[in-house]
Amino acid sequence: MSNTENIPTDVEGKKSKVDLDTILVQELGQFGLFQLKTVILAVIMVIFSSWGANEYVFTTSRINTRCLIPECDAAEPEFSPSWILNAVPDTSSSCQRYGNVSAVATVDTCPAELFDTSTLLDCEERVYENTHSVAYDYDLGCEEWLRSLIGSIRTVGTLTALPITGFISDRWGRRTALALNAFNTAWLGVVRYFAGTYPGFVISEFVEATLGSAGFSCAYILLMEIVGPRFRVAAGATMNTFFSVGQITLGLIAWGVPNWRDLTLVLYIPQLLTISYFWIITESVRWYMSKGRYVESERVLKEIAKVNRRQLSERSLEALRATNEEEKKKAELEQLQKENEPWLIVLVFRHKQVLIRCLVSPVWWITTTFIYYGLSINAVNMTGNRYVNYVAVSSAQIPGYWTSVLLMGIIGRKPVLIIAFWVCAACQIGYIFMPDEQYAASLALYLIGTYCIAMVMTSVYVYTAELYPTKYRHSLFAFSSMMGRIGSILAPLTPALGTAVWDKLPFLLFASLAFLSGCLIFITPETHGSKFPDTMEEASNIGKNKLNP
């Protein structure tokens, strides 16, 4: 039975001001079988996207390395022979060796007397513990910065992906953008199997990120545009959850298939099937409507009604079309008015409270991405099994997402962010001072820190959006988000920084930034229970005069 009687009418009895959310709530259902199908397709895409975004953690991982000792090593050298500490200062990994006392010929036992422990020389050739990552293929065992740089260059590629995908999405549709990103990730990942040089490998990572890394955002938008308002927060948390599920499965697959070339094929060949998304996922109704393609949008709405076993009235479709046309005219008028307004940066400087938020919110975002990705990347260098560590850290993110969703509506945005930032900082400090032999305690602190930064990751999206006025929300939110990319670009370099300076330095940086960001939350207002501000003046008054919810 149709619920058209709930659709508002004007004085003449005509349907008016009917947007898609109204129809989802009152007629189609906010979350039915159709939305469930979209969620399933979206989360499969998110898992694939997670594999592509994180595979470099294993394919470019550090390998224990030592110098080749030509006086003692055989043609096929053993990594840890019994005499090795006579020749090198560290049995696990070292890029230096002791100098020779004299030009003695090969000695079977390679005695300590052969070497001068007061003289350290750089390796001329290296011996690797295994051949699992590109560190072996491209001889990067003692080139930590070059090895770590691969992840940063890939992240830079995600910056170029955003405008390209945004153009495709607005011009040809969300479905097209999603399928192109997914398929580009697949075939470019497979091509990387054949990379024979370090520059070739780096270029393939950058190109794949540029042309394929926006698959998550495409899937996110498609889902958000078809799910009813009541389920959007949960749907967003579900997307983040399955990104972590992708990381968990990646760690397990890498454990079973450690060689980087084999791992590349196992991860990317199944993703070639994503070309089918051109046909099996439905285009966004909102995109069709934005282009004035009402026949296609109404066909999709009728399909939703059929799958969800609901009825959709023609009067609702007519009212939806009329409302959309009215909104388009209103948007065109606002665009004309905008041309006569001061630049956004001028408006921001005229409103001190908004200016303060524009200065501090990027710090939150840089901190969040820096710690979030930094903890995942450094997990494989912790004591213990690198695959178990990575899976455990990825698993700890999931309850963090949902805890944030639960607590934000109970205690507010600011307490959640402050507590999460500061507990994360405390965990980093604790980890620094924890003895290496205390593996269980170290891992526990590491996981609690990861759980907290996952809480921040979810909360900061909501809180940042609520701080800015509707008219400029997208631009100001995008500014903070783009600044946050600085953190994700720097995060892959933290292992190299730790090797070059102090192995716990990355965690000191994590702690310092988390503590600072928690302090900066105090100078912005609580937004829980407040209506989205529409103007700069309303945004400036959040927390002063409570807006009606």
Coordinates of C-alpha atoms in Angstrom, one line a residue:
M1 CA 0.0 0.0 0.0
S2 CA 1.3 3.5 -0.9
N3 CA 2.0 6.1 1.7
T4 CA 1.3 9.1 -0.6
E5 CA -1.1 10.6 2.0
N6 CA 2.0 11.5 4.0
I7 CA 3.5 13.5 1.2
P8 CA 3.0 17.2 1.9
T9 CA 0.6 19.1 -0.3
D10 CA 0.1 22.8 -1.0
V11 CA -3.2 24.7 -0.8
E12 CA -4.2 23.4 -4.2
G13 CA -3.6 19.8 -3.2
K14 CA -0.6 19.3 -5.4
K15 CA 2.5 17.5 -4.1
S16 CA 5.2 20.0 -3.2
K17 CA 8.7 20.0 -1.7
V18 CA 9.2 16.2 -2.1
D19 CA 12.8 15.3 -2.2
L20 CA 14.3 11.8 -2.5
D21 CA 14.7 11.5 1.3
T22 CA 11.0 12.0 1.7
I23 CA 10.2 9.2 -0.8
L24 CA 12.8 6.9 0.8
V25 CA 11.3 7.4 4.3
Q26 CA 7.6 7.4 3.4
E27 CA 7.3 5.1 0.4
L28 CA 10.4 3.1 -0.8
G29 CA 11.9 2.2 2.6
Q30 CA 15.1 3.6 4.0
F31 CA 16.9 0.2 4.0
G32 CA 15.3 -2.7 2.1
L33 CA 16.5 -5.5 -0.1
F34 CA 17.6 -3.1 -2.8
Q35 CA 19.8 -1.1 -0.5
L36 CA 21.2 -4.4 1.0
K37 CA 22.2 -5.5 -2.5
T38 CA 24.0 -2.1 -3.0
V39 CA 25.7 -2.5 0.4
I40 CA 27.0 -6.0 -0.6
L41 CA 28.4 -4.8 -3.9
A42 CA 29.9 -1.7 -2.2
V43 CA 31.7 -3.6 0.5
I44 CA 33.2 -6.0 -2.0
M45 CA 34.5 -3.0 -3.8
V46 CA 35.8 -1.6 -0.5
I47 CA 37.7 -4.8 0.3
F48 CA 39.3 -4.7 -3.1
S49 CA 40.1 -1.0 -2.6
S50 CA 41.7 -1.8 0.8
W51 CA 43.9 -4.4 -0.8
G52 CA 45.1 -1.9 -3.4
A53 CA 45.7 0.9 -0.9
N54 CA 47.7 -1.3 1.5
E55 CA 49.4 -4.0 -0.4
Y56 CA 52.7 -2.0 -0.5
V57 CA 53.0 -2.6 3.3
F58 CA 53.9 -6.2 2.4
T59 CA 55.2 -5.9 -1.2
T60 CA 57.7 -3.3 -0.2
S61 CA 58.4 -4.5 3.4
R62 CA 61.7 -4.5 5.1
I63 CA 63.9 -7.6 4.8
N64 CA 66.7 -8.4 7.2
T65 CA 69.9 -7.7 5.5
R66 CA 73.6 -8.1 6.1
C67 CA 76.8 -7.4 4.2
L68 CA 78.3 -10.0 1.9
I69 CA 81.6 -11.2 3.5
P70 CA 83.6 -12.3 0.5
E71 CA 86.4 -13.7 2.7
C72 CA 84.0 -16.2 4.3
D73 CA 80.7 -16.5 2.3
A74 CA 80.2 -19.3 -0.2
A75 CA 78.8 -18.8 -3.7
E76 CA 75.3 -19.2 -2.2
P77 CA 75.7 -17.6 1.2
E78 CA 73.7 -18.5 4.3
F79 CA 72.1 -15.5 6.0
S80 CA 73.0 -16.4 9.5
P81 CA 76.1 -18.7 9.6
S82 CA 77.7 -19.5 13.0
W83 CA 80.6 -17.0 12.4
I84 CA 78.5 -14.0 11.3
L85 CA 79.0 -11.9 14.5
N86 CA 82.7 -12.0 13.9
A87 CA 82.2 -10.0 10.7
V88 CA 79.1 -7.7 11.4
P89 CA 77.9 -5.8 14.4
D90 CA 74.3 -7.0 14.3
T91 CA 73.1 -10.5 13.5
S92 CA 69.5 -9.5 12.5
S93 CA 70.1 -6.7 10.1
S94 CA 73.1 -4.6 9.4
C95 CA 74.4 -2.4 6.5
Q96 CA 77.9 -2.3 7.8
R97 CA 80.7 -4.8 8.4
Y98 CA 83.9 -4.9 10.3
G99 CA 87.1 -4.0 8.4
N100 CA 89.8 -6.6 7.8
V101 CA 92.9 -6.9 9.9
S102 CA 94.9 -8.2 6.9
A103 CA 94.3 -9.5 3.4
V104 CA 93.9 -13.1 4.6
A105 CA 92.6 -15.6 2.1
T106 CA 89.3 -17.4 2.7
V107 CA 89.2 -19.1 6.0
D108 CA 86.6 -21.9 6.6
T109 CA 85.9 -20.9 10.2
C110 CA 86.1 -17.1 9.5
P111 CA 87.6 -16.3 13.0
A112 CA 87.2 -13.1 14.8
E113 CA 90.9 -12.4 14.4
L114 CA 90.3 -11.8 10.8
F115 CA 88.3 -8.5 11.5
D116 CA 89.0 -5.2 13.1
T117 CA 85.9 -4.4 15.3
S118 CA 87.0 -0.8 15.6
T119 CA 86.6 -0.2 11.9
L120 CA 83.1 -0.2 10.3
L121 CA 82.7 -0.3 6.5
D122 CA 79.6 0.1 4.4
C123 CA 78.4 -3.0 2.5
E124 CA 79.6 -3.4 -1.1
E125 CA 77.2 -6.3 -1.6
R126 CA 74.3 -7.5 0.5
V127 CA 72.8 -10.8 1.6
Y128 CA 69.0 -11.0 2.2
E129 CA 67.2 -13.3 4.7
N130 CA 64.5 -13.9 2.0
T131 CA 63.2 -12.7 -1.3
H132 CA 59.7 -11.8 -0.3
S133 CA 59.6 -8.0 -1.1
V134 CA 60.9 -5.6 -3.7
A135 CA 63.7 -4.8 -1.2
Y136 CA 65.4 -7.9 -2.6
D137 CA 64.7 -7.4 -6.3
Y138 CA 65.9 -3.8 -6.3
D139 CA 68.6 -4.2 -3.7
L140 CA 67.0 -1.8 -1.2
G141 CA 68.1 -3.5 2.0
C142 CA 70.3 -0.5 2.9
E143 CA 68.2 2.1 1.1
E144 CA 65.5 2.6 3.7
W145 CA 64.4 6.0 2.4
L146 CA 64.0 4.7 -1.1
R147 CA 62.0 1.7 0.1
S148 CA 59.7 3.8 2.3
L149 CA 59.3 6.4 -0.4
I150 CA 57.2 4.0 -2.5
G151 CA 54.3 4.3 -0.1
S152 CA 54.5 8.1 0.0
I153 CA 54.5 8.3 -3.8
R154 CA 51.5 6.1 -4.0
T155 CA 49.7 8.3 -1.5
V156 CA 50.5 11.4 -3.6
G157 CA 48.8 9.6 -6.5
T158 CA 45.6 9.5 -4.4
L159 CA 45.6 13.3 -4.5
T160 CA 45.5 13.4 -8.3
A161 CA 42.8 10.7 -8.3
L162 CA 40.3 13.0 -6.6
P163 CA 39.8 15.6 -9.3
I164 CA 39.9 13.1 -12.1
T165 CA 37.3 10.9 -10.5
G166 CA 35.2 13.9 -9.5
F167 CA 35.1 15.0 -13.1
I168 CA 34.2 11.5 -14.4
S169 CA 31.6 11.1 -11.6
D170 CA 29.8 14.4 -12.3
R171 CA 30.0 14.0 -16.1
W172 CA 29.3 10.3 -16.7
G173 CA 27.9 9.1 -13.4
R174 CA 28.8 7.5 -10.1
R175 CA 28.6 4.0 -11.5
T176 CA 31.0 4.7 -14.4
A177 CA 33.5 6.3 -12.0
L178 CA 33.3 3.3 -9.7
A179 CA 33.7 0.7 -12.4
L180 CA 36.6 2.6 -14.0
N181 CA 38.5 3.0 -10.7
A182 CA 38.0 -0.6 -9.8
F183 CA 39.0 -2.0 -13.2
N184 CA 42.0 0.3 -13.5
T185 CA 43.2 -0.8 -10.1
A186 CA 42.9 -4.4 -11.2
W187 CA 44.8 -4.3 -14.5
L188 CA 47.4 -1.9 -13.4
G189 CA 48.1 -4.0 -10.3
V190 CA 48.5 -7.1 -12.5
V191 CA 50.9 -5.2 -14.8
R192 CA 53.1 -4.3 -11.8
Y193 CA 54.0 -8.0 -11.6
F194 CA 56.3 -7.4 -14.6
A195 CA 58.0 -4.4 -13.1
G196 CA 61.7 -5.0 -13.5
T197 CA 63.2 -1.8 -12.1
Y198 CA 62.7 0.4 -9.1
P199 CA 61.5 3.4 -11.2
G200 CA 59.1 1.1 -13.1
F201 CA 57.6 -0.2 -9.8
V202 CA 57.2 3.3 -8.4
I203 CA 55.6 4.6 -11.5
S204 CA 53.1 1.7 -11.6
E205 CA 52.2 2.4 -8.0
F206 CA 51.6 6.1 -8.7
V207 CA 49.6 5.5 -11.9
E208 CA 47.4 2.9 -10.2
A209 CA 46.7 5.3 -7.4
T210 CA 45.9 8.1 -9.8
L211 CA 43.5 6.1 -12.0
G212 CA 42.1 3.7 -9.4
S213 CA 42.4 4.7 -5.8
A214 CA 39.1 6.7 -5.7
G215 CA 37.0 3.5 -5.8
F216 CA 36.2 3.7 -2.0
S217 CA 34.8 7.3 -2.3
C218 CA 32.7 6.3 -5.4
A219 CA 31.2 3.3 -3.5
Y220 CA 30.6 5.5 -0.5
I221 CA 28.8 8.2 -2.5
L222 CA 26.6 5.6 -4.3
L223 CA 25.6 4.0 -1.0
M224 CA 24.9 7.3 0.8
E225 CA 22.7 8.5 -2.1
I226 CA 20.4 5.5 -1.9
V227 CA 20.2 4.8 1.9
G228 CA 17.6 6.6 4.0
P229 CA 18.8 9.3 6.5
R230 CA 18.3 7.0 9.5
F231 CA 20.8 4.5 8.3
R232 CA 23.5 6.7 6.8
V233 CA 25.8 6.9 9.8
A234 CA 25.6 3.1 10.2
A235 CA 26.2 2.7 6.5
G236 CA 29.3 4.9 6.7
A237 CA 30.7 2.9 9.6
T238 CA 30.0 -0.3 7.7
M239 CA 32.1 1.0 4.8
N240 CA 35.0 1.8 7.2
T241 CA 34.6 -1.6 8.8
F242 CA 35.0 -3.4 5.6
F243 CA 38.0 -1.3 4.7
S244 CA 39.5 -2.8 7.8
V245 CA 38.2 -6.3 6.8
G246 CA 40.1 -5.7 3.6
Q247 CA 43.3 -5.1 5.6
I248 CA 42.7 -8.2 7.8
T249 CA 42.2 -10.4 4.7
L250 CA 45.3 -8.8 3.1
G251 CA 47.4 -9.7 6.1
L252 CA 46.2 -13.3 6.0
I253 CA 46.7 -13.6 2.3
A254 CA 50.2 -12.2 2.5
W255 CA 51.0 -14.7 5.3
G256 CA 50.0 -17.5 3.0
V257 CA 51.6 -16.0 -0.2
P258 CA 54.6 -14.0 1.0
N259 CA 56.4 -13.5 -2.3
W260 CA 55.5 -10.0 -3.6
R261 CA 55.0 -11.1 -7.3
D262 CA 52.8 -14.0 -6.4
L263 CA 50.9 -11.9 -3.8
T264 CA 50.3 -9.2 -6.5
L265 CA 48.6 -11.7 -8.8
V266 CA 46.5 -13.2 -6.0
L267 CA 45.3 -9.8 -4.9
Y268 CA 44.7 -8.2 -8.3
I269 CA 43.5 -10.9 -10.7
P270 CA 40.1 -11.4 -8.9
Q271 CA 39.6 -7.6 -9.1
L272 CA 39.4 -7.9 -12.9
L273 CA 35.8 -9.0 -12.3
T274 CA 34.9 -5.5 -11.2
I275 CA 34.3 -4.6 -14.9
S276 CA 30.9 -6.2 -14.3
Y277 CA 30.0 -3.2 -12.1
F278 CA 29.1 -1.3 -15.2
W279 CA 26.1 -3.6 -15.5
I280 CA 25.3 -5.0 -12.0
I281 CA 25.2 -1.9 -9.9
T282 CA 22.5 0.7 -10.3
E283 CA 23.4 4.3 -11.2
S284 CA 22.6 7.0 -8.5
V285 CA 19.1 8.4 -8.7
R286 CA 20.4 11.7 -7.5
W287 CA 22.9 11.9 -10.3
Y288 CA 20.2 11.2 -12.9
M289 CA 18.1 13.9 -11.4
S290 CA 20.9 16.4 -11.3
K291 CA 21.3 15.9 -15.1
G292 CA 17.5 16.3 -15.7
R293 CA 17.3 12.6 -16.8
Y294 CA 14.0 12.0 -15.1
V295 CA 13.0 9.0 -17.1
E296 CA 16.0 7.0 -15.9
S297 CA 15.7 8.2 -12.4
E298 CA 12.0 7.2 -12.2
R299 CA 12.9 3.8 -13.7
V300 CA 15.4 3.3 -10.9
L301 CA 12.9 4.4 -8.3
K302 CA 10.3 1.9 -9.6
E303 CA 13.0 -0.8 -9.5
I304 CA 13.7 0.0 -5.8
A305 CA 10.0 -0.1 -5.0
K306 CA 9.7 -3.5 -6.8
V307 CA 12.7 -5.0 -5.0
N308 CA 11.7 -3.6 -1.6
R309 CA 8.1 -4.7 -2.2
R310 CA 6.7 -1.2 -1.8
Q311 CA 4.5 0.9 -4.0
L312 CA 5.5 4.2 -5.5
S313 CA 2.8 6.6 -6.7
E314 CA 3.0 8.7 -9.9
R315 CA 2.0 11.8 -7.9
S316 CA 5.2 11.4 -5.8
L317 CA 7.3 11.1 -8.9
E318 CA 5.7 14.3 -10.3
A319 CA 6.3 16.1 -7.1
L320 CA 9.9 14.9 -6.9
R321 CA 10.5 16.2 -10.4
A322 CA 8.9 19.6 -9.6
T323 CA 10.9 19.9 -6.4
N324 CA 14.2 19.0 -8.3
E325 CA 13.5 21.6 -11.0
E326 CA 12.8 24.2 -8.3
E327 CA 16.1 23.3 -6.5
K328 CA 18.1 23.6 -9.7
K329 CA 16.7 27.1 -10.3
K330 CA 17.5 28.0 -6.8
A331 CA 21.0 26.7 -7.2
E332 CA 21.5 28.7 -10.4
L333 CA 20.3 31.9 -8.6
E334 CA 22.6 31.3 -5.7
Q335 CA 25.5 30.8 -8.2
L336 CA 24.7 34.2 -9.8
Q337 CA 24.6 35.8 -6.3
K338 CA 27.8 34.1 -5.4
E339 CA 29.6 35.9 -8.2
N340 CA 29.0 39.2 -6.5
E341 CA 30.0 37.9 -3.0
P342 CA 33.5 38.3 -1.5
W343 CA 35.9 35.4 -2.0
L344 CA 35.5 32.6 0.6
I345 CA 38.8 33.4 2.2
V346 CA 37.7 37.0 2.8
L347 CA 34.5 35.7 4.4
V348 CA 36.5 33.4 6.6
F349 CA 38.7 36.2 7.8
R350 CA 35.7 38.3 8.6
H351 CA 34.4 35.6 11.0
K352 CA 37.0 34.9 13.7
Q353 CA 35.4 31.7 15.0
V354 CA 35.2 30.1 11.5
L355 CA 38.8 31.2 10.9
I356 CA 40.0 29.5 14.1
R357 CA 38.3 26.3 12.9
C358 CA 39.9 26.5 9.5
L359 CA 43.3 26.7 11.3
V360 CA 42.8 23.9 13.8
S361 CA 40.7 21.4 11.9
P362 CA 43.6 20.6 9.4
V363 CA 45.8 19.8 12.3
W364 CA 43.2 17.2 13.5
W365 CA 43.1 15.7 10.0
I366 CA 46.9 15.6 9.5
T367 CA 47.3 14.0 13.0
T368 CA 44.5 11.4 12.4
T369 CA 45.8 10.2 9.0
F370 CA 49.5 10.3 10.1
I371 CA 48.8 8.1 13.2
Y372 CA 46.1 5.9 11.5
Y373 CA 48.3 4.9 8.6
G374 CA 51.5 5.1 10.6
L375 CA 50.4 2.5 13.1
S376 CA 49.3 0.1 10.3
I377 CA 52.6 0.5 8.4
N378 CA 54.8 0.2 11.5
A379 CA 52.9 -2.9 12.7
V380 CA 54.9 -5.1 10.4
N381 CA 58.2 -4.0 12.0
M382 CA 57.1 -4.8 15.6
T383 CA 58.5 -7.8 17.5
G384 CA 56.7 -11.0 16.7
N385 CA 55.0 -12.3 13.5
R386 CA 54.5 -9.3 11.2
Y387 CA 51.3 -10.8 9.7
V388 CA 49.7 -11.5 13.1
N389 CA 50.6 -8.0 14.2
Y390 CA 49.1 -6.4 11.1
V391 CA 45.9 -8.4 11.3
A392 CA 45.6 -7.6 15.0
V393 CA 46.0 -3.8 14.4
S394 CA 43.5 -3.9 11.5
S395 CA 41.0 -5.7 13.7
A396 CA 41.3 -3.2 16.5
Q397 CA 40.1 -0.5 14.1
I398 CA 36.6 -2.0 13.8
P399 CA 35.3 -1.6 17.3
G400 CA 36.8 1.9 17.3
Y401 CA 34.5 2.9 14.4
W402 CA 31.4 1.6 16.1
T403 CA 32.3 2.9 19.6
S404 CA 32.5 6.4 18.0
V405 CA 29.1 6.1 16.4
L406 CA 27.6 5.0 19.7
L407 CA 29.3 7.6 22.0
M408 CA 28.9 10.7 19.7
G409 CA 25.2 10.6 20.2
I410 CA 25.4 10.1 24.0
I411 CA 28.3 12.3 25.3
G412 CA 28.8 14.6 22.3
R413 CA 31.5 15.1 19.7
K414 CA 34.1 16.9 21.7
P415 CA 34.5 14.5 24.6
V416 CA 34.8 11.6 22.2
L417 CA 37.6 13.3 20.3
I418 CA 39.5 14.6 23.3
I419 CA 39.4 11.3 25.1
A420 CA 40.3 9.3 22.0
F421 CA 43.2 11.6 21.1
W422 CA 44.7 11.7 24.6
V423 CA 44.3 8.0 25.3
C424 CA 46.0 7.3 21.9
A425 CA 48.9 9.7 23.0
A426 CA 49.2 7.9 26.3
C427 CA 49.4 4.5 24.5
Q428 CA 52.2 5.8 22.3
I429 CA 54.2 7.0 25.3
G430 CA 53.7 3.7 27.1
Y431 CA 54.8 1.8 24.0
I432 CA 58.0 3.8 23.8
F433 CA 59.0 2.8 27.4
M434 CA 57.8 -0.7 27.2
P435 CA 60.7 -3.2 27.1
D436 CA 61.0 -5.2 23.9
E437 CA 60.7 -8.5 25.6
Q438 CA 57.2 -7.5 26.9
Y439 CA 55.6 -8.4 23.6
A440 CA 52.0 -8.9 24.9
A441 CA 52.0 -5.7 26.8
S442 CA 53.5 -3.8 23.9
L443 CA 50.9 -5.2 21.5
A444 CA 48.1 -4.4 23.9
L445 CA 49.2 -0.7 24.1
Y446 CA 49.6 -0.6 20.3
L447 CA 46.1 -2.0 19.8
I448 CA 44.4 0.4 22.2
G449 CA 46.1 3.3 20.4
T450 CA 44.8 1.9 17.1
Y451 CA 41.3 1.5 18.6
C452 CA 41.4 5.2 19.7
I453 CA 42.6 6.6 16.4
A454 CA 39.9 4.7 14.6
M455 CA 37.4 6.4 16.9
V456 CA 38.9 9.7 15.9
M457 CA 38.8 8.8 12.2
T458 CA 35.0 8.4 12.3
S459 CA 34.3 11.3 14.7
V460 CA 36.4 13.9 12.9
Y461 CA 34.4 13.4 9.7
V462 CA 31.1 14.2 11.5
Y463 CA 32.5 17.0 13.7
T464 CA 34.3 18.9 10.9
A465 CA 31.2 18.9 8.7
E466 CA 29.1 20.2 11.6
L467 CA 31.4 23.2 12.2
Y468 CA 30.9 24.9 8.9
P469 CA 27.8 26.6 7.2
T470 CA 25.9 24.8 4.6
K471 CA 26.7 27.2 1.8
Y472 CA 30.5 26.7 2.2
R473 CA 30.6 23.3 4.0
H474 CA 31.9 21.3 1.0
S475 CA 34.7 23.7 0.3
L476 CA 35.8 24.1 3.9
F477 CA 35.5 20.4 4.7
A478 CA 37.5 19.5 1.5
F479 CA 40.2 21.9 2.7
S480 CA 40.7 20.0 6.0
S481 CA 40.5 16.7 4.2
M482 CA 43.0 17.6 1.6
M483 CA 45.4 18.9 4.3
G484 CA 45.0 15.6 6.0
R485 CA 46.6 13.9 3.0
I486 CA 49.9 15.4 4.3
G487 CA 49.7 12.9 7.2
S488 CA 49.0 10.0 5.0
I489 CA 51.9 11.0 2.7
L490 CA 54.4 11.3 5.6
A491 CA 53.2 8.1 7.4
P492 CA 55.0 5.6 5.0
L493 CA 58.3 7.4 5.8
T494 CA 58.2 6.8 9.5
P495 CA 59.9 3.4 9.4
A496 CA 62.9 5.1 7.6
L497 CA 62.9 7.9 10.1
G498 CA 63.0 5.4 12.9
T499 CA 65.9 3.6 11.3
A500 CA 67.9 6.8 10.6
V501 CA 67.3 8.5 14.0
W502 CA 65.7 6.4 16.8
D503 CA 63.4 3.5 16.4
K504 CA 60.8 4.9 18.7
L505 CA 60.8 8.4 17.2
P506 CA 57.7 7.8 15.1
F507 CA 55.7 6.9 18.2
L508 CA 56.9 10.1 20.0
L509 CA 55.6 12.1 17.0
F510 CA 52.3 10.2 17.1
A511 CA 52.0 11.0 20.8
S512 CA 52.9 14.7 20.5
L513 CA 50.4 15.3 17.6
A514 CA 47.6 13.4 19.4
F515 CA 48.1 15.4 22.6
L516 CA 48.2 18.7 20.6
S517 CA 45.1 17.8 18.6
G518 CA 43.2 16.9 21.8
C519 CA 44.0 20.3 23.3
L520 CA 42.9 22.1 20.1
I521 CA 39.4 20.5 20.4
F522 CA 38.8 22.7 23.4
I523 CA 38.8 25.9 21.4
T524 CA 36.0 24.7 19.1
P525 CA 32.3 24.4 20.1
E526 CA 30.2 21.3 20.8
T527 CA 27.9 20.6 17.9
H528 CA 25.8 17.7 19.2
G529 CA 22.2 18.7 19.4
S530 CA 22.7 21.8 17.1
K531 CA 21.2 22.2 13.7
F532 CA 23.5 22.4 10.7
P533 CA 24.4 26.2 10.4
D534 CA 23.3 27.7 7.1
T535 CA 25.3 31.0 7.3
M536 CA 28.6 32.2 8.5
E537 CA 26.9 34.0 11.4
E538 CA 25.1 30.9 12.5
A539 CA 28.3 28.9 12.3
S540 CA 30.1 31.5 14.4
N541 CA 27.3 31.3 17.1
I542 CA 27.4 27.5 17.6
G543 CA 27.9 27.0 21.3
K544 CA 26.9 30.5 22.2
N545 CA 23.2 30.6 21.3
K546 CA 22.1 27.0 20.9
L547 CA 20.5 26.5 17.5
N548 CA 17.2 24.6 17.6
P549 CA 17.7 21.0 16.5

